[in-house]
CSV table of C-alpha atoms in Angstrom, one decimal:
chain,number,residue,atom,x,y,z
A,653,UNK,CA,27.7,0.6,-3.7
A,654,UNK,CA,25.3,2.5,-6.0
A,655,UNK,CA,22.4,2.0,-3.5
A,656,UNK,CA,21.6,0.9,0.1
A,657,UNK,CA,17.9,0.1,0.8
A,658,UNK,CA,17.1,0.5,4.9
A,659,UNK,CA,14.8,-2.5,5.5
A,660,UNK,CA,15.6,-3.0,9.1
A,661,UNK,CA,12.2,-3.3,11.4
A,662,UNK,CA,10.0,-4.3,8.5
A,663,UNK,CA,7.4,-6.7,8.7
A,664,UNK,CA,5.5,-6.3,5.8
A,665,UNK,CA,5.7,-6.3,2.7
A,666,UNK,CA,9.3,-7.2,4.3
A,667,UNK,CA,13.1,-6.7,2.8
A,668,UNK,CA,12.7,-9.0,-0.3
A,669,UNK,CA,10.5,-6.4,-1.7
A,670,UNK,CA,12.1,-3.5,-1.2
A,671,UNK,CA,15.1,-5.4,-2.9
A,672,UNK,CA,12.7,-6.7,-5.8
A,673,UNK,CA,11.8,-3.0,-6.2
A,674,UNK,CA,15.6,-1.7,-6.1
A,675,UNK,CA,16.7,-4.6,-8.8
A,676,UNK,CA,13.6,-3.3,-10.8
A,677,UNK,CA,14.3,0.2,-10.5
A,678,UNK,CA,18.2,-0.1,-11.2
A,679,UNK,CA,20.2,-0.6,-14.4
A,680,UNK,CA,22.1,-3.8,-15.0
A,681,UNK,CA,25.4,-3.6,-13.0
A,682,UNK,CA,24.4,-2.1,-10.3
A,683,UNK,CA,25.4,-3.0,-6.8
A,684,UNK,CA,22.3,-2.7,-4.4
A,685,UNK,CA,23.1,-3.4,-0.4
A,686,UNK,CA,19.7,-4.2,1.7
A,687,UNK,CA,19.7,-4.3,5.2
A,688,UNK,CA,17.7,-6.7,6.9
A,689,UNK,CA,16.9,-8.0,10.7
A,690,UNK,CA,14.2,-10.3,9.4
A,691,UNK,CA,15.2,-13.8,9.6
A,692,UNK,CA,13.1,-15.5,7.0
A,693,UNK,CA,15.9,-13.1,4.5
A,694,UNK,CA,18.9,-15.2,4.8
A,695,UNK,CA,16.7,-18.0,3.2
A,696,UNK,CA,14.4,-15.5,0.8
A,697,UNK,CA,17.0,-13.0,-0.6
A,698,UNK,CA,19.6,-16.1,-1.7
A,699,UNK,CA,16.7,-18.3,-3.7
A,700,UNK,CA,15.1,-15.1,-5.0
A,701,UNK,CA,18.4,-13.6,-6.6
A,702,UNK,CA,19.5,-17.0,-7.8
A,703,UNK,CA,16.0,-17.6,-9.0
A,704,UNK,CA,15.9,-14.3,-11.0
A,705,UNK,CA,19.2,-14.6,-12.1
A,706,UNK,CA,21.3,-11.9,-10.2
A,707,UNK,CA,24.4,-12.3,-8.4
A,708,UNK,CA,25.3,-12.3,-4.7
A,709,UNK,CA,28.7,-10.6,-3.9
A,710,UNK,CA,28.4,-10.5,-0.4
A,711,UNK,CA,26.5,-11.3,2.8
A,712,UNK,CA,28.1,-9.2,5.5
A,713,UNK,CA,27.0,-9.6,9.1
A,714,UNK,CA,26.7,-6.6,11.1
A,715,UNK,CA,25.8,-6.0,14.8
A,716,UNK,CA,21.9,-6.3,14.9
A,717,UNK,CA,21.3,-6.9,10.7
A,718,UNK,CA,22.8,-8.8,8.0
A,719,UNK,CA,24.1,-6.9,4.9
A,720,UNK,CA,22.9,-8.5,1.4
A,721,UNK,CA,25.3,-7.0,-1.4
A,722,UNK,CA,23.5,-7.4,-4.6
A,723,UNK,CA,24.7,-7.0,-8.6
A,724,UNK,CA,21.8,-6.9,-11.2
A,725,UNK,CA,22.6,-8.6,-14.0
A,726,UNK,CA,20.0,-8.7,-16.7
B,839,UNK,CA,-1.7,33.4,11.5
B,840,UNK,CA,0.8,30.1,10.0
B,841,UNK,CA,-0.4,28.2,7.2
B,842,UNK,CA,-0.7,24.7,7.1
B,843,UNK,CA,-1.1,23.1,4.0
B,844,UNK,CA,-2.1,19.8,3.1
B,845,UNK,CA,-1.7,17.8,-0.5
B,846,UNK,CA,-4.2,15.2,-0.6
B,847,UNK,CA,-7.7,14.3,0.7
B,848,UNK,CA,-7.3,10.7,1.3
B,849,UNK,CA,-7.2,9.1,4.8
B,850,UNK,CA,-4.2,10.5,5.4
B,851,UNK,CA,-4.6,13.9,4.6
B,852,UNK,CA,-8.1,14.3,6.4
B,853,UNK,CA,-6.8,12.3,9.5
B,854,UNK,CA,-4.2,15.6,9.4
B,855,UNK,CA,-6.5,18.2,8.5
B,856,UNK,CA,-9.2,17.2,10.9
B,857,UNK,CA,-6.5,16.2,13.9
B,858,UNK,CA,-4.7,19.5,13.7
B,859,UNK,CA,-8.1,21.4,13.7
B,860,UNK,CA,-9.1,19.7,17.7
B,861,UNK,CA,-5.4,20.1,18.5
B,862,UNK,CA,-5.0,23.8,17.7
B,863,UNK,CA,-7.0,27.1,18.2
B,864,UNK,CA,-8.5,28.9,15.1
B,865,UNK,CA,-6.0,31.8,15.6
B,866,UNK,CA,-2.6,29.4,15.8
B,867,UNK,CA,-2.8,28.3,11.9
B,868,UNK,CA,-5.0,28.2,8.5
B,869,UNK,CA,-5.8,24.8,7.6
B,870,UNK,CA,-5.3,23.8,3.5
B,871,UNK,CA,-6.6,20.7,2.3
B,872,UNK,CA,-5.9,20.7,-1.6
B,873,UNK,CA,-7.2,17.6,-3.3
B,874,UNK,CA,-7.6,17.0,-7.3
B,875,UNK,CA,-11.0,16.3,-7.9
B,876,UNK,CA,-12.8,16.5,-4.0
B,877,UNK,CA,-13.8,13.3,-3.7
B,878,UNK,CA,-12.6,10.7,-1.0
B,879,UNK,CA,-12.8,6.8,-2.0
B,880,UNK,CA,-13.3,4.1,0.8
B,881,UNK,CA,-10.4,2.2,-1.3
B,882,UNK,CA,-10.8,-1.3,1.0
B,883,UNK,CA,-14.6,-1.6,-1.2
B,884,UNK,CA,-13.2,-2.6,-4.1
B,885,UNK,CA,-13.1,-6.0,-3.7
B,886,UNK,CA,-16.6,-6.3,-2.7
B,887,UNK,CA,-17.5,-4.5,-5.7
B,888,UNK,CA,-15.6,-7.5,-7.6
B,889,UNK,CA,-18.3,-9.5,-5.8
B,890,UNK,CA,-21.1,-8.0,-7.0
B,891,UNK,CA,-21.8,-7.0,-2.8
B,892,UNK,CA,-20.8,-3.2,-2.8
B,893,UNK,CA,-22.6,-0.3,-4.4
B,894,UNK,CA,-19.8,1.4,-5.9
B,895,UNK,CA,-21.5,4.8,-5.7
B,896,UNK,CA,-21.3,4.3,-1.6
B,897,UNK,CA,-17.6,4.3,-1.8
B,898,UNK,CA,-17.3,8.3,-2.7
B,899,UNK,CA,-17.9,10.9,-0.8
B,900,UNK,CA,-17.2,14.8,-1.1
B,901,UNK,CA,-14.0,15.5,1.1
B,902,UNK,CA,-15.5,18.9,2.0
B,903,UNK,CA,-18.2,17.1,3.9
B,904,UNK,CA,-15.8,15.1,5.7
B,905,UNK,CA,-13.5,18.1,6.9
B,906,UNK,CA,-14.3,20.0,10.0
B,907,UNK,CA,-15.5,23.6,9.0
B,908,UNK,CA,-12.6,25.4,10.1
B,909,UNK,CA,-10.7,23.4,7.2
B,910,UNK,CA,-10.1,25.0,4.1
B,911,UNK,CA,-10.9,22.8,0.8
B,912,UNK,CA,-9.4,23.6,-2.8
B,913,UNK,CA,-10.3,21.4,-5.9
B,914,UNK,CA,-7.2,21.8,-7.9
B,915,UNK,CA,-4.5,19.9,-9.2
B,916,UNK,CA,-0.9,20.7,-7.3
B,917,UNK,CA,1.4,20.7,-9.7
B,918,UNK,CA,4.9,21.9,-8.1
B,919,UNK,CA,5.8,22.7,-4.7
B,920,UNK,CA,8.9,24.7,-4.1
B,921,UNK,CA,10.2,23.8,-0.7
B,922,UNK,CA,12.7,26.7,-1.2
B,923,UNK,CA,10.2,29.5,-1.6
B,924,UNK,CA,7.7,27.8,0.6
B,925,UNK,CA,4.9,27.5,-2.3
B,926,UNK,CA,2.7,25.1,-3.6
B,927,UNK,CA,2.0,26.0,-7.2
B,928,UNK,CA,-1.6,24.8,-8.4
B,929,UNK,CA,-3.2,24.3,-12.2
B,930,UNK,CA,-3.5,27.8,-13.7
B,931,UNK,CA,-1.3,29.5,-11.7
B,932,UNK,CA,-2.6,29.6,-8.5
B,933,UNK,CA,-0.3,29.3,-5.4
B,934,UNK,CA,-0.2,28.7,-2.2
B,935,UNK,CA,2.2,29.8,0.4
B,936,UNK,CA,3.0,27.2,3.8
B,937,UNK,CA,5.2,27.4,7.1
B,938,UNK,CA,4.1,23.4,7.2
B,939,UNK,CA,3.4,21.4,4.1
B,940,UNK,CA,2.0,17.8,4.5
B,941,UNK,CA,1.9,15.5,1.4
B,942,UNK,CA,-0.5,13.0,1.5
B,943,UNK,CA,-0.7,12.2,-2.3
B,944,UNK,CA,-0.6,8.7,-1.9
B,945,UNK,CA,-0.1,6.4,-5.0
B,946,UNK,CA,-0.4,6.2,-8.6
B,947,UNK,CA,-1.3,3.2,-10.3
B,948,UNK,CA,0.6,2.6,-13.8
B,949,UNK,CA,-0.9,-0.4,-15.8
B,950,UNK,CA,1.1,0.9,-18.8
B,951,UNK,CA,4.6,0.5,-17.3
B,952,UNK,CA,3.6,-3.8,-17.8
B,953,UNK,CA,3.3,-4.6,-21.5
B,954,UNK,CA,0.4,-6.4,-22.3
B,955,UNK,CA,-1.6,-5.3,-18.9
B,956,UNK,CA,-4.9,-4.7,-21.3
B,957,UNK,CA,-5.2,-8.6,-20.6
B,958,UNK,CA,-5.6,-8.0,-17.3
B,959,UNK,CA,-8.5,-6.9,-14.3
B,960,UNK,CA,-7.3,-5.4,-11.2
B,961,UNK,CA,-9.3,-4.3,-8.4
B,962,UNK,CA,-7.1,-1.3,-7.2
B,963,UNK,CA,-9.3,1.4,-8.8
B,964,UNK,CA,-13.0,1.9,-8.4
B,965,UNK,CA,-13.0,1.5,-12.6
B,966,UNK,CA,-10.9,-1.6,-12.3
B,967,UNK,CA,-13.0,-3.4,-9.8
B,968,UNK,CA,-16.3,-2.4,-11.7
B,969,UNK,CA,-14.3,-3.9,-15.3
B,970,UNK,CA,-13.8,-6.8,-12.6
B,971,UNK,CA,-16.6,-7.5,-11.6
B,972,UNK,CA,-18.6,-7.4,-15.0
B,973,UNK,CA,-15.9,-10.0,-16.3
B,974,UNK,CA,-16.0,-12.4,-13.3
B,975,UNK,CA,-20.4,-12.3,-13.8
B,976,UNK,CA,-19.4,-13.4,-17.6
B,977,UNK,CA,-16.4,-16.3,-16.1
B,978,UNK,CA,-18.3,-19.7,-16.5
B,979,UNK,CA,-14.7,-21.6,-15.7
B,980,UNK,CA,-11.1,-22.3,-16.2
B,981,UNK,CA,-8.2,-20.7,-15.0
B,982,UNK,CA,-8.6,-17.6,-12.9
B,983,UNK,CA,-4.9,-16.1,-12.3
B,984,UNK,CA,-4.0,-13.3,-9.8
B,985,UNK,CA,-0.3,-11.8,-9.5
B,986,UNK,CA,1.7,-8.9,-8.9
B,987,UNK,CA,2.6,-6.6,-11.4
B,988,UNK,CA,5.1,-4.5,-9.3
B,989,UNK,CA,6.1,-3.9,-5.6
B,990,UNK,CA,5.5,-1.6,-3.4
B,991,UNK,CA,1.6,-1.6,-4.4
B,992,UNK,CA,-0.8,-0.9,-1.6
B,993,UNK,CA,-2.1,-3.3,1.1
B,994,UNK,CA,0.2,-5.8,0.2
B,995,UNK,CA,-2.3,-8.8,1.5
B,996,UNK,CA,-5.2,-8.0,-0.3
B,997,UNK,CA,-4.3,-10.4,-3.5
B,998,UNK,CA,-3.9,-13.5,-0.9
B,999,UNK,CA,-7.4,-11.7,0.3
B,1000,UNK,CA,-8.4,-12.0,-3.3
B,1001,UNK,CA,-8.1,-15.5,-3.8
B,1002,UNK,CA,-10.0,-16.7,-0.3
B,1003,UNK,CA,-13.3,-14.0,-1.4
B,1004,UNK,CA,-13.2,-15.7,-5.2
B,1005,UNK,CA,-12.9,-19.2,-3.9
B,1006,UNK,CA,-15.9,-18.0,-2.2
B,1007,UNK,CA,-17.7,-16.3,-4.8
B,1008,UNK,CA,-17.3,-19.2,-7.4
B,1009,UNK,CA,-18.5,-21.8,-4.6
B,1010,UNK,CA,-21.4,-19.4,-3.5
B,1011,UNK,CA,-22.3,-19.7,-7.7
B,1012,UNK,CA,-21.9,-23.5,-7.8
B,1013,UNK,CA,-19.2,-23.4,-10.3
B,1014,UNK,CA,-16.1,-23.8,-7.8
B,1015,UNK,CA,-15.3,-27.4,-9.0
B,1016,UNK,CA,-14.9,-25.5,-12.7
B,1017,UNK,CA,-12.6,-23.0,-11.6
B,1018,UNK,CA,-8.9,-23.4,-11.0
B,1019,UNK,CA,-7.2,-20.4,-8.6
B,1020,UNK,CA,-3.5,-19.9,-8.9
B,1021,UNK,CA,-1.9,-17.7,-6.7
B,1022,UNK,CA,1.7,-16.0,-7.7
B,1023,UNK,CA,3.0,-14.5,-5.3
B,1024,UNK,CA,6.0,-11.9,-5.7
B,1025,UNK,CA,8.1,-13.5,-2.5
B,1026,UNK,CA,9.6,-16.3,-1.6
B,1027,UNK,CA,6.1,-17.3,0.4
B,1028,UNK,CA,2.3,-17.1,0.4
B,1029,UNK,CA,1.8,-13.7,2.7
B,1030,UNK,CA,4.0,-10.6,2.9
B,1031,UNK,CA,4.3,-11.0,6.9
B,1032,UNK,CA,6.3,-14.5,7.6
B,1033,UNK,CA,4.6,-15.5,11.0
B,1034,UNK,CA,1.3,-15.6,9.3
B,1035,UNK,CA,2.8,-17.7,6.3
B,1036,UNK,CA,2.0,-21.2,7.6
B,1037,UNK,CA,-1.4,-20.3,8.7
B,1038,UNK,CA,-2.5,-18.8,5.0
B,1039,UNK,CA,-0.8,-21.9,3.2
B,1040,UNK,CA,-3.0,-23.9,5.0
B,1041,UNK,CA,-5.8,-21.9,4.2
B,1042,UNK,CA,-4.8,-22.1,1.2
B,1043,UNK,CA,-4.2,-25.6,0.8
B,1044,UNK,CA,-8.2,-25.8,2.1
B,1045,UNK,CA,-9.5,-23.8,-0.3
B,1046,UNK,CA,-7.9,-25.7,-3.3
B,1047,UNK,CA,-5.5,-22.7,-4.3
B,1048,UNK,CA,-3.0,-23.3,-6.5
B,1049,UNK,CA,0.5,-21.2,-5.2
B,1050,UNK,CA,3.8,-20.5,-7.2
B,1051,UNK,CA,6.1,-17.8,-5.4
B,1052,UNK,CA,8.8,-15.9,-6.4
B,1053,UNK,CA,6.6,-14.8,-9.7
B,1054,UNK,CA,6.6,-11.2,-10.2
B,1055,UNK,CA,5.0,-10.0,-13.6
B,1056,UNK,CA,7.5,-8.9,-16.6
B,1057,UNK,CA,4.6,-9.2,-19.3
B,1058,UNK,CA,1.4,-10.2,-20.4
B,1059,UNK,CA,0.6,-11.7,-23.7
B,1060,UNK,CA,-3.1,-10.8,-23.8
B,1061,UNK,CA,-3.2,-13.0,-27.4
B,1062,UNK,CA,-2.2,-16.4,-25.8
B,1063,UNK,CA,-3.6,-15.3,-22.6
B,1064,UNK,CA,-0.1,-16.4,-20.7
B,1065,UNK,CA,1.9,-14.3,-17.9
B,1066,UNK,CA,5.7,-13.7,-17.8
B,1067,UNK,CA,7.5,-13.1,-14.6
B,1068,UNK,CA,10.9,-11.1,-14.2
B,1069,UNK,CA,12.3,-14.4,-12.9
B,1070,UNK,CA,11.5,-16.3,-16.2
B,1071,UNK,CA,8.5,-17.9,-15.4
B,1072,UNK,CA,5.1,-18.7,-17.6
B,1073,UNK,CA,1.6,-19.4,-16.7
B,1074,UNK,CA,-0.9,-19.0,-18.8
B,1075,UNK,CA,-4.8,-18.0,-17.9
B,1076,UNK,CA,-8.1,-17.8,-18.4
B,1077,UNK,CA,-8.9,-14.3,-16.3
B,1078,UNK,CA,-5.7,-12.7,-15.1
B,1079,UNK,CA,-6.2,-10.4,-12.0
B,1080,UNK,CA,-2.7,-8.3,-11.9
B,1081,UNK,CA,-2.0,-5.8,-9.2
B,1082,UNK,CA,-0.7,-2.8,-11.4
B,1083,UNK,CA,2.6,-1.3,-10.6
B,1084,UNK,CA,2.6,1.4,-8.7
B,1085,UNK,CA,4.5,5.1,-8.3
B,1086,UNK,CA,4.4,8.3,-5.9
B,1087,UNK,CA,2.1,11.0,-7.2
B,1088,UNK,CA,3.3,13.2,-10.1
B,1089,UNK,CA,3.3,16.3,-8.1
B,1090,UNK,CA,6.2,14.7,-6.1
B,1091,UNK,CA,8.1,13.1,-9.6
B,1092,UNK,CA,7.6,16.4,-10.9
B,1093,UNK,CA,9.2,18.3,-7.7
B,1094,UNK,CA,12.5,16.3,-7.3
B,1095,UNK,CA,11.4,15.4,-3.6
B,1096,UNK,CA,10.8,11.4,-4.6
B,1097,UNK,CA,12.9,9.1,-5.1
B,1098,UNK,CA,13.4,6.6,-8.2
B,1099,UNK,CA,10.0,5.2,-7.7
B,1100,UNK,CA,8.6,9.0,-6.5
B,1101,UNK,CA,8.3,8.0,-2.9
B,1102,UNK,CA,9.7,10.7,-0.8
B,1103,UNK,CA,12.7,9.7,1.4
B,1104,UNK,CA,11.2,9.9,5.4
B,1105,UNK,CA,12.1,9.6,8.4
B,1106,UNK,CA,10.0,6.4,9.9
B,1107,UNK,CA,9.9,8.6,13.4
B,1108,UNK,CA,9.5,12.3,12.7
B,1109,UNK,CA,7.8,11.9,9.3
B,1110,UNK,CA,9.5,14.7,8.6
B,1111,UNK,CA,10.6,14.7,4.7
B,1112,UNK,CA,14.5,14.0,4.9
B,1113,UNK,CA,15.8,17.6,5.0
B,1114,UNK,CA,13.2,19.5,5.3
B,1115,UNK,CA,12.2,20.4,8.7
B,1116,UNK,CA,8.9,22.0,7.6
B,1117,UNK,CA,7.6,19.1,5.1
B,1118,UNK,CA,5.5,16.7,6.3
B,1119,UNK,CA,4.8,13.0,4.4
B,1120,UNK,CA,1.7,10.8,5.3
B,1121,UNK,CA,0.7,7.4,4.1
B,1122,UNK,CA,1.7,5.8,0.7
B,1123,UNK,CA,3.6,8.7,-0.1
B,1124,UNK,CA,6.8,7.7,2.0
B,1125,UNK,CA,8.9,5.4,1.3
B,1126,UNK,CA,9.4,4.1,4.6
B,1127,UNK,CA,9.5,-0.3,3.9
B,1128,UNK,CA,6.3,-0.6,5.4
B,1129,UNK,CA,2.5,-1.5,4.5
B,1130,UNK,CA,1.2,1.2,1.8
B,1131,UNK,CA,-2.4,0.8,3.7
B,1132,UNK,CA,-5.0,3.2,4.9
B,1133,UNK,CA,-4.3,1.8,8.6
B,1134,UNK,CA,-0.6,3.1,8.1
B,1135,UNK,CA,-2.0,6.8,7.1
B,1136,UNK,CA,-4.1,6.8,9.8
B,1137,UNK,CA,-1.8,6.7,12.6
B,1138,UNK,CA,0.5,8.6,10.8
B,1139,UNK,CA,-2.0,11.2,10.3
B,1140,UNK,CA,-2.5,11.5,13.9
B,1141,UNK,CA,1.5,11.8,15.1
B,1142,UNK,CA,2.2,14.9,12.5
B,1143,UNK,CA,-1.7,16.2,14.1
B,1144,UNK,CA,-0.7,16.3,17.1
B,1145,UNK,CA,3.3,17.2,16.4
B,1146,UNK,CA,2.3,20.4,14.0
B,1147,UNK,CA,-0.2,21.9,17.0
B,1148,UNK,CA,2.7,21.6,19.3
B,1149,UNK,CA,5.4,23.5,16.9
B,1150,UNK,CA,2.6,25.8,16.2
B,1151,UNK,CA,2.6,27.0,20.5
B,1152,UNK,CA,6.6,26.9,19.9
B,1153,UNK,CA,6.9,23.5,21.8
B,1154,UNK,CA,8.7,20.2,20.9
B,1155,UNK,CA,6.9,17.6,18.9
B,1156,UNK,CA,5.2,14.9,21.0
B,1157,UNK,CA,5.2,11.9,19.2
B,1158,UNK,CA,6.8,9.7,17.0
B,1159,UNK,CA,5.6,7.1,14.9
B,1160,UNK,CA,6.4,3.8,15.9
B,1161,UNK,CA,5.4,2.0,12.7
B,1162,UNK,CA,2.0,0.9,14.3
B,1163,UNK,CA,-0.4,-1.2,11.2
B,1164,UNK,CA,-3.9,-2.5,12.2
B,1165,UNK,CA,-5.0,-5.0,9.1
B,1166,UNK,CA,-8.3,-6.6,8.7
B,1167,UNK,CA,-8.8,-9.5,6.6
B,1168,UNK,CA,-11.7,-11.3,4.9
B,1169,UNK,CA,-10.6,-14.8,4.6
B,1170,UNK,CA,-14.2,-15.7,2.9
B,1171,UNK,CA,-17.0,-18.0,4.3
B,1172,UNK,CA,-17.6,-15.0,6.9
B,1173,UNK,CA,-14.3,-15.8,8.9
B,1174,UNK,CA,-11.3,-13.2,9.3
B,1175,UNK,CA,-8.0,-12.0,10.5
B,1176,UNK,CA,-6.8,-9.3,12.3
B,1177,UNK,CA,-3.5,-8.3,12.9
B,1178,UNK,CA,-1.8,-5.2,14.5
B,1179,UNK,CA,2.7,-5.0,14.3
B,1180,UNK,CA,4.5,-1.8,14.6
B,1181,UNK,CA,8.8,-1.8,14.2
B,1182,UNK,CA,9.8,-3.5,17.1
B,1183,UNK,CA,6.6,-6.4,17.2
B,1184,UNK,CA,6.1,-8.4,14.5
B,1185,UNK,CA,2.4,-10.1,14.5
B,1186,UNK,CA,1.5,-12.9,16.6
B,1187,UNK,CA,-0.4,-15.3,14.4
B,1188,UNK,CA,-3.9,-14.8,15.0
B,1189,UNK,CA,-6.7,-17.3,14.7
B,1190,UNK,CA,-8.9,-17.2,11.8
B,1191,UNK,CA,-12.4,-16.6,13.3
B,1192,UNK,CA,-16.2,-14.9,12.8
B,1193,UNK,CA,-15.5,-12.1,15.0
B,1194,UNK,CA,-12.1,-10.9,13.0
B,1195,UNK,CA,-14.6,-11.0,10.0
B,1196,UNK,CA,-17.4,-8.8,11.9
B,1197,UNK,CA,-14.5,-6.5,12.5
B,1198,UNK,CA,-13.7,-5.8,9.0
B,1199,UNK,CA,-17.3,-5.5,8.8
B,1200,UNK,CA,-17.9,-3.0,11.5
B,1201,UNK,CA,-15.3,-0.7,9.8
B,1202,UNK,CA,-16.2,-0.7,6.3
B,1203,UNK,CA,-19.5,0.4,7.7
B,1204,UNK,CA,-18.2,3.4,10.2
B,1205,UNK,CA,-15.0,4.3,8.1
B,1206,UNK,CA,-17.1,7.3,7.4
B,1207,UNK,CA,-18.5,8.5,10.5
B,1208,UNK,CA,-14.9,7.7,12.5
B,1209,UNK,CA,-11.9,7.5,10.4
B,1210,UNK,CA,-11.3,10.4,8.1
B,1211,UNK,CA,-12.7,12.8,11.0
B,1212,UNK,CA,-9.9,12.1,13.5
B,1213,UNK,CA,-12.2,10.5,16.0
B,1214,UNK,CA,-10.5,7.5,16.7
C-alpha cells in the first residue's frame, strides 16, 4: 500500500473525494486504500474508478468500515 | 509570559486570537496574530458579487479592527516555521519565537495547475467574482457551464449554490429561456452530503438544470470553448464557471509540515498537528476529510481557545472537536437550506424554506459584529 486515506465519519465532501484527490495526487501505479463508513461508497467508489479508468484490487470489509484498495492506472 | 502565536487572520485565526484573549489573563500568554496583508475577507460574498447585489469593498475589513486590543497584529508574510527551534521566521528576517503555534493559513487557490483555466470565471476570489460578474452583465445567452477543477476546494456546496442563484439571476433579467445551465459535478451525485442528494436533484430538475456527475476538470480548451474531465469526458460552453484547484498555504509547502496537497496531517479531536504537541491547525489548513468552510474554522477556533487557556494554567485540555459544520444555503427565489452534521450525525434533510434563506441573510449581515470576535 503506498497510501491509506482515513475517510471514516465524513459527510461532506465525503470519501469519493478524498480518493479523487489521492488518484490525483499519486503517480500511476500506485496502490491507494480509503476507508469508508458511508454507505452511498460501495456504489460511488466502484462507478467512479471504473468510470475514470482505474482498477479495483480489493474491497475488504472490516469491523465498522469497508476497505477500498485502489491502483491508478493512467 | 508564553507566547502564543497565530498564522493567519481569517475566521479561524481571529476566532483563536479573540477566544484565547476572554479565556486567559493578560499575564498567562502574549497573543500573535501574523497575517500577510491585514485584511479579513467575508469569503461567503462572493457570489453575490457575481450578482451584481454585493459591494465588494464591504467584504474587507482591517484584521486589527477586529482583534481584541490585547491581541498583537503583524502585517508580514510567514515564510518558515521551525517547529524544532520553536520559531516562525517572517519576510526580511524577522522571527518570532512560540510555546503554542496555531496555523490558520487556510487555502491557496491555483488556476495555473488546470491548463487552459484562462477560459474560465470562478467566484473563489474577490478578483474572480468581480471578473464574474462583469462577464455574466455582458452573457445575453447560451450555455453557461460550472464544474470543479480540483477537490478538496472550499465549501464544497457552493457550485450546486451557484447554479440555483444564476437560474435566478438570468430569470430575474428575462433571459432564462436563452440560457442553458449544466451542472458537473465531481461525484457520483448532485451534492457533496448524500441525504440531501434527492432533495437538490429535484431542485434541480425545477429549475431546468442540466446535471452530468462524475466530471472533474483535466483541461480547458479556451479556443473551442469545451471542458475535459479526468474521467474522459467533453462539454463544451459558452461561459465556463470552474472552481480552481486548491493547495495548503506556501508557508506550510515550504515547512515540510503538509502533506502532498500541503494540508497538514491533524488529529480530527485535539487539532493538534500530528506530532507536535505544541502546534495547533484551524480551518482549511487540516486535512481532516471534512467541509473546508468558515463554519468548520469557527468551531474549531473556539476548541483550541478554550484548550490553549487551559494548558496555559497547567490543566488538561477541555474540549475536543467533534467535527460540528453549520451550512447555510441560498437556493434562489429567497428560499434556503440549513444544515448542521458533526462525525457521528449526518444531516437530516431539511426543508427548503424563506426562513433558512433569512438565516443566511442575518449572518452575512452580523458576520462582522459576531463571528470573528468570538462572541458566538
Amino acid at each position: 500500500m503506498d497510501r491509506t486515506v482515513d475517510a471514516r465519519d465524513t459527510f461532506c465532501p465525503g470519501p469519493l473525494m478524498e480518493l479523487i484527490r489521492a488518484v490525483k495526487e499519486g503517480e500511476v501505479g500506485e496502490v491507494i486504500a480509503v476507508w469508508s463508513k458511508d454507505a452511498g461508497s460501495q456504489r460511488d467508489i466502484p462507478l467512479w474508478i471504473e468510470k475514470a479508468g482505474h482498477e479495483l484490487l480489493a474491497v475488504n470489509e472490516k469491523e465498522e468500515y469497508n476497505e477500498f484498495v485502489i491502483k491508478k492506472l493512467r | 509570559m508564553q507566547n502564543v502565536v497565530v498564522l493567519g487572520g481569517g475566521v479561524g485565526g481571529s476566532v483563536v486570537a479573540n477566544h484565547l484573549a476572554k479565556k486567559s489573563r493578560r499575564g498567562d500568554c502574549k497573543i500573535t496574530v501574523v497575517d500577510e496583508d491585514g485584511k479579513h475577507v467575508y469569503q461567503p460574498g462572493f457570489l453575490y458579487v457575481t450578482l451584481g447585489k454585493q459591494n465588494p469593498a464591504k467584504l474587507m475589513r482591517d484584521e486589527r479592527t477586529l482583534l481584541k486590543r490585547r491581541v498583537d497584529m503583524v502585517t508580514s508574510r510567514a515564510e518558515r516555521i521551525d517547529a524544532g527551534e520553536r520559531t516562525v521566521h517572517l519576510a526580511g528576517g524577522k522571527k518570532l519565537d512560540y510555546d503554542y503555534l496555531v496555523i490558520a493559513t487556510g487555502s491557496t487557490l491555483h488556476p495555473e495547475q488546470v491548463p487552459g483555466f484562462e477560459g474560465a470565471h470562478h467566484f473563489y476570489s474577490l478578483e474572480g467574482s468581480i471578473g464574474l460578474r462583469n462577464a455574466l452583465m455582458k452573457f445575453n445567452g447560451g450555455d453557461v457551464v460550472i464544474a470543479v477543477g480540483g477537490v478538496p476546494y472550499k465549501c464544497p456546496p457552493a457550485p450546486a449554490e451557484s447554479a440555483c442563484l444564476l437560474d435566478y439571476y438570468f430569470t430575474k433579467r428575462g433571459i432564462r429561456d436563452k440560457v442553458n445551465l449544466k451542472f458537473l459535478s465531481p461525484l457520483g451525485r448532485v451534492f457533496p452530503l448524500e441525504s440531501l442528494d434527492p432533495l437538490v436533484t429535484e431542485v434541480f430538475k425545477q429549475k431546468n438544470v442540466e446535471t452530468t456527475i462524475f466530471f472533474n476538470i483535466e483541461s480547458i480548451d479556451p479556443k473551442s470553448k469545451k471542458v475535459e474531465s479526468l474521467e474522459g469526458e467533453t462539454v463544451s460552453y459558452d461561459l465556463l464557471i470552474a472552481i480552481p484547484p486548491h493547495s495548503g498555504a506556501d508557508v506550510v509547502i515550504d515547512s515540510g509540515l503538509g502533506d502532498r496537497g500541503g494540508w497538514i496531517p491533524t488529529d480530527r479531536h485535539s487539532l493538534l498537528a500530528k506530532g507536535h504537541g505544541d502546534i495547533y491547525v484551524v480551518g482549511d489548513a487540516t486535512d481532516i476529510p471534512i467541509s473546508k468552510a468558515g463554519a468548520t474554522a469557527h468551531y474549531e477556533g473556539l476548541v483550541v481557545g478554550d484548550n490553549i487557556a487551559a494548558r496555559l494554567k497547567g490543566q488538561s485540555p477541555p474540549d475536543n472537536y467533534d467535527g460540528k459544520v453549520t451550512c447555510f444555503c441560498d437556493a434562489g427565489f429567497h428560499k434556503g437550506i440549513m444544515m448542521t452534521f458533526d462525525y457521528e450525525n449526518p444531516p437530516v434533510p431539511p426543508p427548503l424554506n424563506r426562513r433558512h434563506y433569512l438565516g443566511k441573510m442575518m449572518i452575512n449581515r452580523l458576520y462582522w459584529m459576531l463571528i470573528p470576535k468570538a462572541r458566538v
